[in-house]
Amino acid sequence: MELRQLRYFVTVAEEANFTRAAARLHLTQPGLSSQIRQLERELGQPLLDRSTRTVGLTPIGAAVLPHARAALAATEQITHTVDEFTGLLRGRVRVGLISGAANDEIDIARVLADYHRDHPQIAISLTEDTSEHMIAALRHGELDIALLSIASADLGTAIETEIVFDSTIVAAVAIDADFGDRIGLAELCEHPLICLPPGTGIRSVLERACAAAGLTPDVAFEAAAPPLLVRLARHGLGVAIVPPLAGDDATELGVRMVDIDPPMTGRLVLGWNNERPLSPAAKVLLGQLRIAVGGWKDPATMFRQ
């Protein structure tokens, strides 16, 4: 029995599908199936039920799964303990960011450059994605740290978060648009909306509020780059759903802010998986990111790039 076979088994169990598990592991499906069958032969019992389209666990597989996870976690902890004892930092740190997070107020590039200068032996990977995708990546151990925009504080027990800030969400409209200072959610849904893509925190806040009120938002335009939302609203293409901009900033960008009733709030957080021990390298970078985002108090800066 090899540790990599246990990792393969755990991944198939999590995905309930050989194709998705092979993609996560960067293996071919036949190669993955062969390794799982070899593990089952060594144990003398089937671990997976392949009789349906969705791969399930046999009773023995269900009993083995927590022990396989514990063995993998223990192996990781041995490596991390040795690294911490010797003061050695090595390996790779995988960081995820929501779109628009890298701006002048929080210079992620500088944080990573300073970290790389101090620890040149550490490889850094940087991903920009939706919060929904990055939360899944944290759970699966595919990201170490992520800056997330979330609609709810409840991410489950696996994801630990540290709040960067909470922000009310408002509507941005063209300066000459025929809107008052406040708009109800039902009336808002009668207008074409301009919003971040599904899976982002602000979009999730909007969709949850609408679902609770029995409403369906008319999202006419989606943009992954936050500043584009405001530009589209400025040209009268719809109502942008954004954090509030100060009056002078909004005027300079050709829009004005309209409060939404009832109020909606989004949250920006640093997140990591507390069920998977962070490597020493990731712990150091997490500390530096905490310092960097600690002074970021204006969520609207990502819309002013």
PDB file of C-alpha atoms in Angstrom:
ATOM      1  CA  MET A   1       0.000   0.000   0.000  1.00  0.00           C
ATOM      2  CA  GLU A   2       1.353   3.433  -0.980  1.00  0.00           C
ATOM      3  CA  LEU A   3       0.384   6.876   0.254  1.00  0.00           C
ATOM      4  CA  ARG A   4      -0.346   8.037  -3.283  1.00  0.00           C
ATOM      5  CA  GLN A   5      -2.896   5.228  -3.604  1.00  0.00           C
ATOM      6  CA  LEU A   6      -4.603   6.434  -0.449  1.00  0.00           C
ATOM      7  CA  ARG A   7      -4.654   9.960  -1.875  1.00  0.00           C
ATOM      8  CA  TYR A   8      -6.203   8.624  -5.078  1.00  0.00           C
ATOM      9  CA  PHE A   9      -8.840   6.727  -3.099  1.00  0.00           C
ATOM     10  CA  VAL A  10      -9.745   9.796  -1.008  1.00  0.00           C
ATOM     11  CA  THR A  11     -10.039  11.973  -4.132  1.00  0.00           C
ATOM     12  CA  VAL A  12     -12.350   9.503  -5.894  1.00  0.00           C
ATOM     13  CA  ALA A  13     -14.473   9.278  -2.746  1.00  0.00           C
ATOM     14  CA  GLU A  14     -14.747  13.082  -2.579  1.00  0.00           C
ATOM     15  CA  GLU A  15     -15.613  13.488  -6.255  1.00  0.00           C
ATOM     16  CA  ALA A  16     -17.802  10.345  -6.552  1.00  0.00           C
ATOM     17  CA  ASN A  17     -16.564  10.187 -10.126  1.00  0.00           C
ATOM     18  CA  PHE A  18     -13.379   8.782 -11.692  1.00  0.00           C
ATOM     19  CA  THR A  19     -13.245  11.376 -14.466  1.00  0.00           C
ATOM     20  CA  ARG A  20     -13.401  14.368 -12.121  1.00  0.00           C
ATOM     21  CA  ALA A  21     -10.985  12.737  -9.680  1.00  0.00           C
ATOM     22  CA  ALA A  22      -8.483  12.042 -12.474  1.00  0.00           C
ATOM     23  CA  ALA A  23      -8.697  15.669 -13.595  1.00  0.00           C
ATOM     24  CA  ARG A  24      -8.031  16.873 -10.042  1.00  0.00           C
ATOM     25  CA  LEU A  25      -5.054  14.548  -9.729  1.00  0.00           C
ATOM     26  CA  HIS A  26      -3.750  15.294 -13.250  1.00  0.00           C
ATOM     27  CA  LEU A  27      -3.892  11.579 -14.122  1.00  0.00           C
ATOM     28  CA  THR A  28      -5.526   9.597 -16.887  1.00  0.00           C
ATOM     29  CA  GLN A  29      -8.732   7.856 -15.870  1.00  0.00           C
ATOM     30  CA  PRO A  30      -7.409   4.366 -16.769  1.00  0.00           C
ATOM     31  CA  GLY A  31      -4.268   4.995 -14.732  1.00  0.00           C
ATOM     32  CA  LEU A  32      -6.306   6.133 -11.737  1.00  0.00           C
ATOM     33  CA  SER A  33      -8.642   3.135 -12.001  1.00  0.00           C
ATOM     34  CA  SER A  34      -5.656   0.799 -12.183  1.00  0.00           C
ATOM     35  CA  GLN A  35      -4.124   2.250  -9.011  1.00  0.00           C
ATOM     36  CA  ILE A  36      -7.407   1.965  -7.099  1.00  0.00           C
ATOM     37  CA  ARG A  37      -7.842  -1.663  -8.196  1.00  0.00           C
ATOM     38  CA  GLN A  38      -4.281  -2.422  -7.098  1.00  0.00           C
ATOM     39  CA  LEU A  39      -5.041  -0.940  -3.677  1.00  0.00           C
ATOM     40  CA  GLU A  40      -8.203  -3.056  -3.438  1.00  0.00           C
ATOM     41  CA  ARG A  41      -6.264  -6.191  -4.381  1.00  0.00           C
ATOM     42  CA  GLU A  42      -3.691  -5.497  -1.682  1.00  0.00           C
ATOM     43  CA  LEU A  43      -6.441  -5.012   0.910  1.00  0.00           C
ATOM     44  CA  GLY A  44      -8.412  -7.977  -0.386  1.00  0.00           C
ATOM     45  CA  GLN A  45     -11.712  -6.075  -0.415  1.00  0.00           C
ATOM     46  CA  PRO A  46     -13.497  -3.618  -2.760  1.00  0.00           C
ATOM     47  CA  LEU A  47     -13.504  -0.035  -1.503  1.00  0.00           C
ATOM     48  CA  LEU A  48     -15.659   1.523  -4.209  1.00  0.00           C
ATOM     49  CA  ASP A  49     -19.048   0.596  -5.605  1.00  0.00           C
ATOM     50  CA  ARG A  50     -18.914   1.051  -9.397  1.00  0.00           C
ATOM     51  CA  SER A  51     -22.369  -0.403 -10.115  1.00  0.00           C
ATOM     52  CA  THR A  52     -23.982   2.992 -10.789  1.00  0.00           C
ATOM     53  CA  ARG A  53     -23.004   6.109 -12.724  1.00  0.00           C
ATOM     54  CA  THR A  54     -21.982   7.772  -9.463  1.00  0.00           C
ATOM     55  CA  VAL A  55     -19.092   6.047  -7.742  1.00  0.00           C
ATOM     56  CA  GLY A  56     -19.957   5.274  -4.113  1.00  0.00           C
ATOM     57  CA  LEU A  57     -18.210   3.726  -1.154  1.00  0.00           C
ATOM     58  CA  THR A  58     -18.700   0.130  -0.147  1.00  0.00           C
ATOM     59  CA  PRO A  59     -19.259  -0.397   3.598  1.00  0.00           C
ATOM     60  CA  ILE A  60     -15.569  -1.302   3.893  1.00  0.00           C
ATOM     61  CA  GLY A  61     -14.605   1.771   1.856  1.00  0.00           C
ATOM     62  CA  ALA A  62     -16.659   4.006   4.145  1.00  0.00           C
ATOM     63  CA  ALA A  63     -14.877   2.520   7.163  1.00  0.00           C
ATOM     64  CA  VAL A  64     -11.437   2.937   5.557  1.00  0.00           C
ATOM     65  CA  LEU A  65     -11.949   6.534   4.324  1.00  0.00           C
ATOM     66  CA  PRO A  66     -11.387   8.372   7.649  1.00  0.00           C
ATOM     67  CA  HIS A  67      -8.248   6.329   8.300  1.00  0.00           C
ATOM     68  CA  ALA A  68      -6.931   7.117   4.818  1.00  0.00           C
ATOM     69  CA  ARG A  69      -7.524  10.819   5.426  1.00  0.00           C
ATOM     70  CA  ALA A  70      -5.835  10.599   8.802  1.00  0.00           C
ATOM     71  CA  ALA A  71      -2.810   8.854   7.284  1.00  0.00           C
ATOM     72  CA  LEU A  72      -2.423  11.557   4.633  1.00  0.00           C
ATOM     73  CA  ALA A  73      -2.834  14.333   7.204  1.00  0.00           C
ATOM     74  CA  ALA A  74      -0.268  12.681   9.482  1.00  0.00           C
ATOM     75  CA  THR A  75       2.235  12.464   6.632  1.00  0.00           C
ATOM     76  CA  GLU A  76       1.769  16.153   5.858  1.00  0.00           C
ATOM     77  CA  GLN A  77       2.169  17.010   9.527  1.00  0.00           C
ATOM     78  CA  ILE A  78       5.430  15.060   9.769  1.00  0.00           C
ATOM     79  CA  THR A  79       6.885  17.087   6.904  1.00  0.00           C
ATOM     80  CA  HIS A  80       5.604  20.384   8.348  1.00  0.00           C
ATOM     81  CA  THR A  81       6.965  19.557  11.813  1.00  0.00           C
ATOM     82  CA  VAL A  82      10.429  18.807  10.442  1.00  0.00           C
ATOM     83  CA  ASP A  83      10.376  22.016   8.383  1.00  0.00           C
ATOM     84  CA  GLU A  84       9.321  24.104  11.358  1.00  0.00           C
ATOM     85  CA  PHE A  85      11.929  22.474  13.613  1.00  0.00           C
ATOM     86  CA  THR A  86      14.765  23.176  11.199  1.00  0.00           C
ATOM     87  CA  GLY A  87      13.483  26.605  10.201  1.00  0.00           C
ATOM     88  CA  LEU A  88      13.373  25.476   6.590  1.00  0.00           C
ATOM     89  CA  LEU A  89      10.807  26.949   4.216  1.00  0.00           C
ATOM     90  CA  ARG A  90      10.323  25.092   0.981  1.00  0.00           C
ATOM     91  CA  GLY A  91       7.708  23.942  -1.460  1.00  0.00           C
ATOM     92  CA  ARG A  92       4.842  25.915  -2.981  1.00  0.00           C
ATOM     93  CA  VAL A  93       2.199  28.324  -1.717  1.00  0.00           C
ATOM     94  CA  ARG A  94      -1.046  28.598  -3.707  1.00  0.00           C
ATOM     95  CA  VAL A  95      -2.960  31.856  -3.362  1.00  0.00           C
ATOM     96  CA  GLY A  96      -6.389  32.771  -4.743  1.00  0.00           C
ATOM     97  CA  LEU A  97      -7.816  36.277  -5.242  1.00  0.00           C
ATOM     98  CA  ILE A  98     -11.193  37.608  -6.219  1.00  0.00           C
ATOM     99  CA  SER A  99     -11.171  39.714  -9.372  1.00  0.00           C
ATOM    100  CA  GLY A 100     -10.292  43.328  -8.651  1.00  0.00           C
ATOM    101  CA  ALA A 101      -8.521  42.664  -5.351  1.00  0.00           C
ATOM    102  CA  ALA A 102      -5.109  43.640  -6.711  1.00  0.00           C
ATOM    103  CA  ASN A 103      -5.182  47.438  -6.704  1.00  0.00           C
ATOM    104  CA  ASP A 104      -3.215  50.405  -5.407  1.00  0.00           C
ATOM    105  CA  GLU A 105      -4.620  50.141  -1.883  1.00  0.00           C
ATOM    106  CA  ILE A 106      -3.528  46.518  -1.461  1.00  0.00           C
ATOM    107  CA  ASP A 107      -0.571  45.837  -3.712  1.00  0.00           C
ATOM    108  CA  ILE A 108      -0.616  42.045  -3.868  1.00  0.00           C
ATOM    109  CA  ALA A 109       2.267  42.053  -6.338  1.00  0.00           C
ATOM    110  CA  ARG A 110       4.468  43.863  -3.821  1.00  0.00           C
ATOM    111  CA  VAL A 111       3.478  41.491  -1.000  1.00  0.00           C
ATOM    112  CA  LEU A 112       4.394  38.490  -3.148  1.00  0.00           C
ATOM    113  CA  ALA A 113       7.608  40.143  -4.367  1.00  0.00           C
ATOM    114  CA  ASP A 114       8.725  40.859  -0.783  1.00  0.00           C
ATOM    115  CA  TYR A 115       7.874  37.295   0.207  1.00  0.00           C
ATOM    116  CA  HIS A 116       9.787  35.870  -2.766  1.00  0.00           C
ATOM    117  CA  ARG A 117      12.819  38.009  -1.976  1.00  0.00           C
ATOM    118  CA  ASP A 118      12.902  36.677   1.600  1.00  0.00           C
ATOM    119  CA  HIS A 119      12.141  33.070   0.571  1.00  0.00           C
ATOM    120  CA  PRO A 120      13.385  32.571  -2.999  1.00  0.00           C
ATOM    121  CA  GLN A 121      13.129  28.771  -2.701  1.00  0.00           C
ATOM    122  CA  ILE A 122       9.329  28.946  -2.354  1.00  0.00           C
ATOM    123  CA  ALA A 123       7.294  28.671  -5.534  1.00  0.00           C
ATOM    124  CA  ILE A 124       4.179  30.880  -5.556  1.00  0.00           C
ATOM    125  CA  SER A 125       1.097  30.276  -7.683  1.00  0.00           C
ATOM    126  CA  LEU A 126      -1.533  32.999  -7.977  1.00  0.00           C
ATOM    127  CA  THR A 127      -5.086  32.374  -9.193  1.00  0.00           C
ATOM    128  CA  GLU A 128      -7.839  34.927  -9.845  1.00  0.00           C
ATOM    129  CA  ASP A 129     -11.262  33.273  -9.720  1.00  0.00           C
ATOM    130  CA  THR A 130     -14.765  33.457  -8.278  1.00  0.00           C
ATOM    131  CA  SER A 131     -15.185  32.994  -4.545  1.00  0.00           C
ATOM    132  CA  GLU A 132     -17.333  29.903  -5.124  1.00  0.00           C
ATOM    133  CA  HIS A 133     -14.567  28.153  -7.049  1.00  0.00           C
ATOM    134  CA  MET A 134     -11.903  29.192  -4.562  1.00  0.00           C
ATOM    135  CA  ILE A 135     -13.911  27.962  -1.555  1.00  0.00           C
ATOM    136  CA  ALA A 136     -14.135  24.547  -3.247  1.00  0.00           C
ATOM    137  CA  ALA A 137     -10.389  24.679  -3.983  1.00  0.00           C
ATOM    138  CA  LEU A 138      -9.640  25.435  -0.313  1.00  0.00           C
ATOM    139  CA  ARG A 139     -11.769  22.487   0.769  1.00  0.00           C
ATOM    140  CA  HIS A 140     -10.000  20.165  -1.676  1.00  0.00           C
ATOM    141  CA  GLY A 141      -6.528  21.370  -0.688  1.00  0.00           C
ATOM    142  CA  GLU A 142      -5.917  22.962  -4.098  1.00  0.00           C
ATOM    143  CA  LEU A 143      -5.418  26.441  -2.584  1.00  0.00           C
ATOM    144  CA  ASP A 144      -3.660  27.347   0.649  1.00  0.00           C
ATOM    145  CA  ILE A 145      -4.981  30.905   1.133  1.00  0.00           C
ATOM    146  CA  ALA A 146      -7.680  32.891  -0.636  1.00  0.00           C
ATOM    147  CA  LEU A 147      -9.099  36.408  -0.499  1.00  0.00           C
ATOM    148  CA  LEU A 148     -12.848  35.825  -0.812  1.00  0.00           C
ATOM    149  CA  SER A 149     -16.013  37.869  -1.160  1.00  0.00           C
ATOM    150  CA  ILE A 150     -18.809  35.966   0.558  1.00  0.00           C
ATOM    151  CA  ALA A 151     -22.536  36.348   1.092  1.00  0.00           C
ATOM    152  CA  SER A 152     -22.664  34.447   4.379  1.00  0.00           C
ATOM    153  CA  ALA A 153     -20.373  33.883   7.321  1.00  0.00           C
ATOM    154  CA  ASP A 154     -21.257  30.174   7.270  1.00  0.00           C
ATOM    155  CA  LEU A 155     -18.683  28.381   5.109  1.00  0.00           C
ATOM    156  CA  GLY A 156     -18.745  25.184   7.131  1.00  0.00           C
ATOM    157  CA  THR A 157     -16.261  23.958   9.692  1.00  0.00           C
ATOM    158  CA  ALA A 158     -13.418  23.333   7.238  1.00  0.00           C
ATOM    159  CA  ILE A 159     -12.874  26.949   6.154  1.00  0.00           C
ATOM    160  CA  GLU A 160     -11.520  29.409   8.690  1.00  0.00           C
ATOM    161  CA  THR A 161     -11.826  33.088   7.847  1.00  0.00           C
ATOM    162  CA  GLU A 162     -10.582  36.443   9.030  1.00  0.00           C
ATOM    163  CA  ILE A 163     -12.774  39.428   8.175  1.00  0.00           C
ATOM    164  CA  VAL A 164     -11.165  42.178   6.115  1.00  0.00           C
ATOM    165  CA  PHE A 165     -14.312  44.328   6.020  1.00  0.00           C
ATOM    166  CA  ASP A 166     -18.095  44.288   5.652  1.00  0.00           C
ATOM    167  CA  SER A 167     -19.710  46.494   3.035  1.00  0.00           C
ATOM    168  CA  THR A 168     -23.237  47.577   2.179  1.00  0.00           C
ATOM    169  CA  ILE A 169     -24.150  46.905  -1.461  1.00  0.00           C
ATOM    170  CA  VAL A 170     -25.784  49.668  -3.496  1.00  0.00           C
ATOM    171  CA  ALA A 171     -26.965  50.434  -7.017  1.00  0.00           C
ATOM    172  CA  ALA A 172     -24.851  52.616  -9.313  1.00  0.00           C
ATOM    173  CA  VAL A 173     -26.754  54.444 -12.063  1.00  0.00           C
ATOM    174  CA  ALA A 174     -25.871  57.045 -14.677  1.00  0.00           C
ATOM    175  CA  ILE A 175     -25.904  60.579 -13.241  1.00  0.00           C
ATOM    176  CA  ASP A 176     -28.858  61.640 -15.384  1.00  0.00           C
ATOM    177  CA  ALA A 177     -30.882  58.443 -14.767  1.00  0.00           C
ATOM    178  CA  ASP A 178     -34.397  58.900 -13.413  1.00  0.00           C
ATOM    179  CA  PHE A 179     -33.851  57.338  -9.994  1.00  0.00           C
ATOM    180  CA  GLY A 180     -34.419  58.592  -6.474  1.00  0.00           C
ATOM    181  CA  ASP A 181     -31.970  58.144  -3.601  1.00  0.00           C
ATOM    182  CA  ARG A 182     -33.441  54.759  -2.632  1.00  0.00           C
ATOM    183  CA  ILE A 183     -34.934  51.828  -4.546  1.00  0.00           C
ATOM    184  CA  GLY A 184     -36.823  48.766  -3.343  1.00  0.00           C
ATOM    185  CA  LEU A 185     -35.611  45.319  -4.294  1.00  0.00           C
ATOM    186  CA  ALA A 186     -38.778  44.564  -6.302  1.00  0.00           C
ATOM    187  CA  GLU A 187     -38.400  47.758  -8.331  1.00  0.00           C
ATOM    188  CA  LEU A 188     -34.692  47.078  -8.783  1.00  0.00           C
ATOM    189  CA  CYS A 189     -35.499  43.720 -10.382  1.00  0.00           C
ATOM    190  CA  GLU A 190     -37.585  45.519 -13.015  1.00  0.00           C
ATOM    191  CA  HIS A 191     -34.417  47.127 -14.411  1.00  0.00           C
ATOM    192  CA  PRO A 192     -31.572  45.499 -16.364  1.00  0.00           C
ATOM    193  CA  LEU A 193     -28.795  44.805 -13.879  1.00  0.00           C
ATOM    194  CA  ILE A 194     -25.029  44.857 -14.272  1.00  0.00           C
ATOM    195  CA  CYS A 195     -23.295  42.472 -11.914  1.00  0.00           C
ATOM    196  CA  LEU A 196     -20.286  40.304 -11.231  1.00  0.00           C
ATOM    197  CA  PRO A 197     -20.563  36.687 -12.506  1.00  0.00           C
ATOM    198  CA  PRO A 198     -22.272  33.846 -10.601  1.00  0.00           C
ATOM    199  CA  GLY A 199     -20.101  32.472  -7.814  1.00  0.00           C
ATOM    200  CA  THR A 200     -18.910  35.906  -6.674  1.00  0.00           C
ATOM    201  CA  GLY A 201     -19.835  37.291  -3.273  1.00  0.00           C
ATOM    202  CA  ILE A 202     -21.832  40.329  -4.434  1.00  0.00           C
ATOM    203  CA  ARG A 203     -23.764  38.241  -6.974  1.00  0.00           C
ATOM    204  CA  SER A 204     -24.572  35.679  -4.273  1.00  0.00           C
ATOM    205  CA  VAL A 205     -25.814  38.421  -1.934  1.00  0.00           C
ATOM    206  CA  LEU A 206     -28.125  39.725  -4.669  1.00  0.00           C
ATOM    207  CA  GLU A 207     -29.425  36.272  -5.624  1.00  0.00           C
ATOM    208  CA  ARG A 208     -30.103  35.274  -2.004  1.00  0.00           C
ATOM    209  CA  ALA A 209     -31.976  38.496  -1.282  1.00  0.00           C
ATOM    210  CA  CYS A 210     -34.067  38.107  -4.441  1.00  0.00           C
ATOM    211  CA  ALA A 211     -34.804  34.429  -3.768  1.00  0.00           C
ATOM    212  CA  ALA A 212     -35.947  35.246  -0.226  1.00  0.00           C
ATOM    213  CA  ALA A 213     -38.344  37.859  -1.662  1.00  0.00           C
ATOM    214  CA  GLY A 214     -39.574  35.581  -4.461  1.00  0.00           C
ATOM    215  CA  LEU A 215     -37.957  37.781  -7.123  1.00  0.00           C
ATOM    216  CA  THR A 216     -35.822  37.045 -10.178  1.00  0.00           C
ATOM    217  CA  PRO A 217     -33.102  39.604 -11.014  1.00  0.00           C
ATOM    218  CA  ASP A 218     -32.706  40.578 -14.673  1.00  0.00           C
ATOM    219  CA  VAL A 219     -28.909  40.432 -15.057  1.00  0.00           C
ATOM    220  CA  ALA A 220     -28.325  41.951 -18.488  1.00  0.00           C
ATOM    221  CA  PHE A 221     -24.544  42.348 -18.261  1.00  0.00           C
ATOM    222  CA  GLU A 222     -21.872  40.413 -16.378  1.00  0.00           C
ATOM    223  CA  ALA A 223     -18.271  41.511 -16.005  1.00  0.00           C
ATOM    224  CA  ALA A 224     -15.467  39.879 -14.044  1.00  0.00           C
ATOM    225  CA  ALA A 225     -13.523  43.169 -13.908  1.00  0.00           C
ATOM    226  CA  PRO A 226     -15.274  45.329 -11.269  1.00  0.00           C
ATOM    227  CA  PRO A 227     -14.432  48.737 -12.854  1.00  0.00           C
ATOM    228  CA  LEU A 228     -16.282  47.708 -16.007  1.00  0.00           C
ATOM    229  CA  LEU A 229     -19.540  47.439 -14.042  1.00  0.00           C
ATOM    230  CA  VAL A 230     -19.433  51.137 -13.234  1.00  0.00           C
ATOM    231  CA  ARG A 231     -18.493  52.083 -16.796  1.00  0.00           C
ATOM    232  CA  LEU A 232     -21.453  50.155 -18.196  1.00  0.00           C
ATOM    233  CA  ALA A 233     -23.789  51.900 -15.745  1.00  0.00           C
ATOM    234  CA  ARG A 234     -22.343  55.288 -16.663  1.00  0.00           C
ATOM    235  CA  HIS A 235     -23.419  54.723 -20.267  1.00  0.00           C
ATOM    236  CA  GLY A 236     -26.968  53.878 -19.225  1.00  0.00           C
ATOM    237  CA  LEU A 237     -26.833  50.157 -19.986  1.00  0.00           C
ATOM    238  CA  GLY A 238     -28.363  49.206 -16.660  1.00  0.00           C
ATOM    239  CA  VAL A 239     -28.003  49.390 -12.893  1.00  0.00           C
ATOM    240  CA  ALA A 240     -24.679  48.198 -11.469  1.00  0.00           C
ATOM    241  CA  ILE A 241     -24.660  46.279  -8.168  1.00  0.00           C
ATOM    242  CA  VAL A 242     -21.538  47.458  -6.338  1.00  0.00           C
ATOM    243  CA  PRO A 243     -20.101  48.584  -2.991  1.00  0.00           C
ATOM    244  CA  PRO A 244     -20.747  52.300  -2.382  1.00  0.00           C
ATOM    245  CA  LEU A 245     -18.514  54.933  -3.921  1.00  0.00           C
ATOM    246  CA  ALA A 246     -17.967  58.286  -2.226  1.00  0.00           C
ATOM    247  CA  GLY A 247     -19.922  61.153  -3.805  1.00  0.00           C
ATOM    248  CA  ASP A 248     -16.940  62.815  -5.492  1.00  0.00           C
ATOM    249  CA  ASP A 249     -15.580  59.491  -6.754  1.00  0.00           C
ATOM    250  CA  ALA A 250     -18.969  58.501  -8.133  1.00  0.00           C
ATOM    251  CA  THR A 251     -19.396  61.855  -9.900  1.00  0.00           C
ATOM    252  CA  GLU A 252     -15.930  61.577 -11.419  1.00  0.00           C
ATOM    253  CA  LEU A 253     -16.864  58.158 -12.821  1.00  0.00           C
ATOM    254  CA  GLY A 254     -20.167  59.437 -14.176  1.00  0.00           C
ATOM    255  CA  VAL A 255     -22.513  57.606 -11.798  1.00  0.00           C
ATOM    256  CA  ARG A 256     -24.398  58.179  -8.571  1.00  0.00           C
ATOM    257  CA  MET A 257     -25.230  55.807  -5.741  1.00  0.00           C
ATOM    258  CA  VAL A 258     -28.763  54.620  -4.935  1.00  0.00           C
ATOM    259  CA  ASP A 259     -29.454  52.784  -1.674  1.00  0.00           C
ATOM    260  CA  ILE A 260     -31.251  49.430  -1.911  1.00  0.00           C
ATOM    261  CA  ASP A 261     -34.121  48.590   0.427  1.00  0.00           C
ATOM    262  CA  PRO A 262     -33.846  46.281   2.326  1.00  0.00           C
ATOM    263  CA  PRO A 263     -30.092  46.761   2.728  1.00  0.00           C
ATOM    264  CA  MET A 264     -27.738  44.023   1.506  1.00  0.00           C
ATOM    265  CA  THR A 265     -24.267  43.416   2.934  1.00  0.00           C
ATOM    266  CA  GLY A 266     -21.256  41.583   1.541  1.00  0.00           C
ATOM    267  CA  ARG A 267     -18.090  40.520   3.334  1.00  0.00           C
ATOM    268  CA  LEU A 268     -14.460  40.279   2.256  1.00  0.00           C
ATOM    269  CA  VAL A 269     -12.373  37.684   4.114  1.00  0.00           C
ATOM    270  CA  LEU A 270      -9.060  35.884   4.087  1.00  0.00           C
ATOM    271  CA  GLY A 271      -9.764  32.163   4.115  1.00  0.00           C
ATOM    272  CA  TRP A 272      -7.828  28.929   4.610  1.00  0.00           C
ATOM    273  CA  ASN A 273      -8.617  25.306   5.383  1.00  0.00           C
ATOM    274  CA  ASN A 274      -8.262  24.620   9.104  1.00  0.00           C
ATOM    275  CA  GLU A 275      -8.650  20.865   8.568  1.00  0.00           C
ATOM    276  CA  ARG A 276      -5.463  20.729   6.502  1.00  0.00           C
ATOM    277  CA  PRO A 277      -2.352  21.998   8.313  1.00  0.00           C
ATOM    278  CA  LEU A 278      -0.807  25.026   6.613  1.00  0.00           C
ATOM    279  CA  SER A 279       2.804  24.552   5.628  1.00  0.00           C
ATOM    280  CA  PRO A 280       5.350  26.851   7.316  1.00  0.00           C
ATOM    281  CA  ALA A 281       5.696  28.689   3.989  1.00  0.00           C
ATOM    282  CA  ALA A 282       1.935  29.289   3.799  1.00  0.00           C
ATOM    283  CA  LYS A 283       1.800  30.416   7.446  1.00  0.00           C
ATOM    284  CA  VAL A 284       4.435  33.081   6.799  1.00  0.00           C
ATOM    285  CA  LEU A 285       2.651  34.373   3.689  1.00  0.00           C
ATOM    286  CA  LEU A 286      -0.707  34.369   5.499  1.00  0.00           C
ATOM    287  CA  GLY A 287       0.830  36.608   8.162  1.00  0.00           C
ATOM    288  CA  GLN A 288       2.111  39.034   5.534  1.00  0.00           C
ATOM    289  CA  LEU A 289      -1.251  39.102   3.752  1.00  0.00           C
ATOM    290  CA  ARG A 290      -3.007  39.813   7.059  1.00  0.00           C
ATOM    291  CA  ILE A 291      -0.833  42.874   7.514  1.00  0.00           C
ATOM    292  CA  ALA A 292      -1.402  43.996   3.916  1.00  0.00           C
ATOM    293  CA  VAL A 293      -5.199  43.738   4.011  1.00  0.00           C
ATOM    294  CA  GLY A 294      -5.469  45.008   7.579  1.00  0.00           C
ATOM    295  CA  GLY A 295      -5.583  48.628   6.425  1.00  0.00           C
ATOM    296  CA  TRP A 296      -7.917  48.016   3.463  1.00  0.00           C
ATOM    297  CA  LYS A 297     -11.119  49.639   4.644  1.00  0.00           C
ATOM    298  CA  ASP A 298     -12.690  50.868   1.394  1.00  0.00           C
ATOM    299  CA  PRO A 299     -14.187  48.063  -0.712  1.00  0.00           C
ATOM    300  CA  ALA A 300     -15.076  50.481  -3.501  1.00  0.00           C
ATOM    301  CA  THR A 301     -11.414  50.931  -4.454  1.00  0.00           C
ATOM    302  CA  MET A 302     -11.605  47.841  -6.663  1.00  0.00           C
ATOM    303  CA  PHE A 303     -14.226  49.674  -8.761  1.00  0.00           C
ATOM    304  CA  ARG A 304     -12.001  52.707  -9.361  1.00  0.00           C
ATOM    305  CA  GLN A 305      -9.185  51.088 -11.324  1.00  0.00           C
TER     306      GLN A 305
END
